[in-house]
């Protein structure tokens, strides 16, 4: 797939870049995408939720009334789950939600997500650029000139660039990552995927390994 390269002002540079079909033109695998996104979201969970059971509630263990002939259900102490303030039955306990996925499946999921973005014409390739200083207005001007200010954008850089990253950090609809941080969730969550000519080469080399 051939895409025109534009500059930070939103104008065509006359150059073109070839997006490899092995990355941006495969047969998408929806189940692989589901598993990779599920793993990404589960790994964000702290898993520190906790509800107290009957043995953890503070209170008397005295039996409230006799076992039989009361006309009501049998009851033990006030810590019973049947009473207000009692322990919770099968409440949540601290746990680890993370799970493992094979590298080949994760790679397939990312390729599938990139393919969907390419099929929807939501991939924009920029020439490599840098900001002279950390200024949010520089990044605001960038997305404005590219006519993507109203949609979520994911900018993928070939390597870490603090000036660009810090300039975008205060913007809700903008996210900047490096090529080695690319993940299925961020690709699908973005309305427009912004790549640079350098990041296209980096992705091609990474997926070729």
JSON list of C-alpha atoms in Angstrom, two decimals, residues 1-7 11-20 124-127 195-198 200-201 204:
[
{"chain": "A", "resi": 1, "resn": "UNK", "atom": "CA", "xyz": [0.00, 0.00, 0.00]},
{"chain": "A", "resi": 2, "resn": "UNK", "atom": "CA", "xyz": [1.49, 3.32, -1.09]},
{"chain": "A", "resi": 3, "resn": "UNK", "atom": "CA", "xyz": [0.85, 6.44, 1.00]},
{"chain": "A", "resi": 4, "resn": "UNK", "atom": "CA", "xyz": [1.82, 10.05, 0.34]},
{"chain": "A", "resi": 5, "resn": "UNK", "atom": "CA", "xyz": [4.18, 11.66, 2.84]},
{"chain": "A", "resi": 6, "resn": "UNK", "atom": "CA", "xyz": [3.12, 15.03, 4.23]},
{"chain": "A", "resi": 7, "resn": "UNK", "atom": "CA", "xyz": [4.94, 17.56, 6.39]},
{"chain": "A", "resi": 11, "resn": "UNK", "atom": "CA", "xyz": [1.17, 19.73, 2.79]},
{"chain": "A", "resi": 12, "resn": "UNK", "atom": "CA", "xyz": [2.37, 16.98, 0.50]},
{"chain": "A", "resi": 13, "resn": "UNK", "atom": "CA", "xyz": [6.12, 16.66, 0.20]},
{"chain": "A", "resi": 14, "resn": "UNK", "atom": "CA", "xyz": [6.00, 14.81, -3.11]},
{"chain": "A", "resi": 15, "resn": "UNK", "atom": "CA", "xyz": [7.50, 11.70, -1.54]},
{"chain": "A", "resi": 16, "resn": "UNK", "atom": "CA", "xyz": [5.69, 8.41, -1.05]},
{"chain": "A", "resi": 17, "resn": "UNK", "atom": "CA", "xyz": [6.22, 5.53, 1.31]},
{"chain": "A", "resi": 18, "resn": "UNK", "atom": "CA", "xyz": [5.29, 1.88, 0.85]},
{"chain": "A", "resi": 19, "resn": "UNK", "atom": "CA", "xyz": [3.38, 0.35, 3.76]},
{"chain": "A", "resi": 20, "resn": "UNK", "atom": "CA", "xyz": [4.32, -3.37, 3.73]},
{"chain": "A", "resi": 124, "resn": "UNK", "atom": "CA", "xyz": [-1.17, 9.32, 7.96]},
{"chain": "A", "resi": 125, "resn": "UNK", "atom": "CA", "xyz": [2.56, 9.30, 7.23]},
{"chain": "A", "resi": 126, "resn": "UNK", "atom": "CA", "xyz": [4.60, 12.37, 8.20]},
{"chain": "A", "resi": 127, "resn": "UNK", "atom": "CA", "xyz": [8.15, 13.23, 7.39]},
{"chain": "A", "resi": 195, "resn": "UNK", "atom": "CA", "xyz": [3.38, 7.52, 11.55]},
{"chain": "A", "resi": 196, "resn": "UNK", "atom": "CA", "xyz": [6.67, 9.04, 10.49]},
{"chain": "A", "resi": 197, "resn": "UNK", "atom": "CA", "xyz": [8.86, 7.72, 7.71]},
{"chain": "A", "resi": 198, "resn": "UNK", "atom": "CA", "xyz": [11.32, 6.60, 10.37]},
{"chain": "A", "resi": 200, "resn": "UNK", "atom": "CA", "xyz": [7.47, 2.88, 9.31]},
{"chain": "A", "resi": 201, "resn": "UNK", "atom": "CA", "xyz": [10.99, 1.51, 8.82]},
{"chain": "A", "resi": 204, "resn": "UNK", "atom": "CA", "xyz": [9.01, -3.11, 9.38]}
]
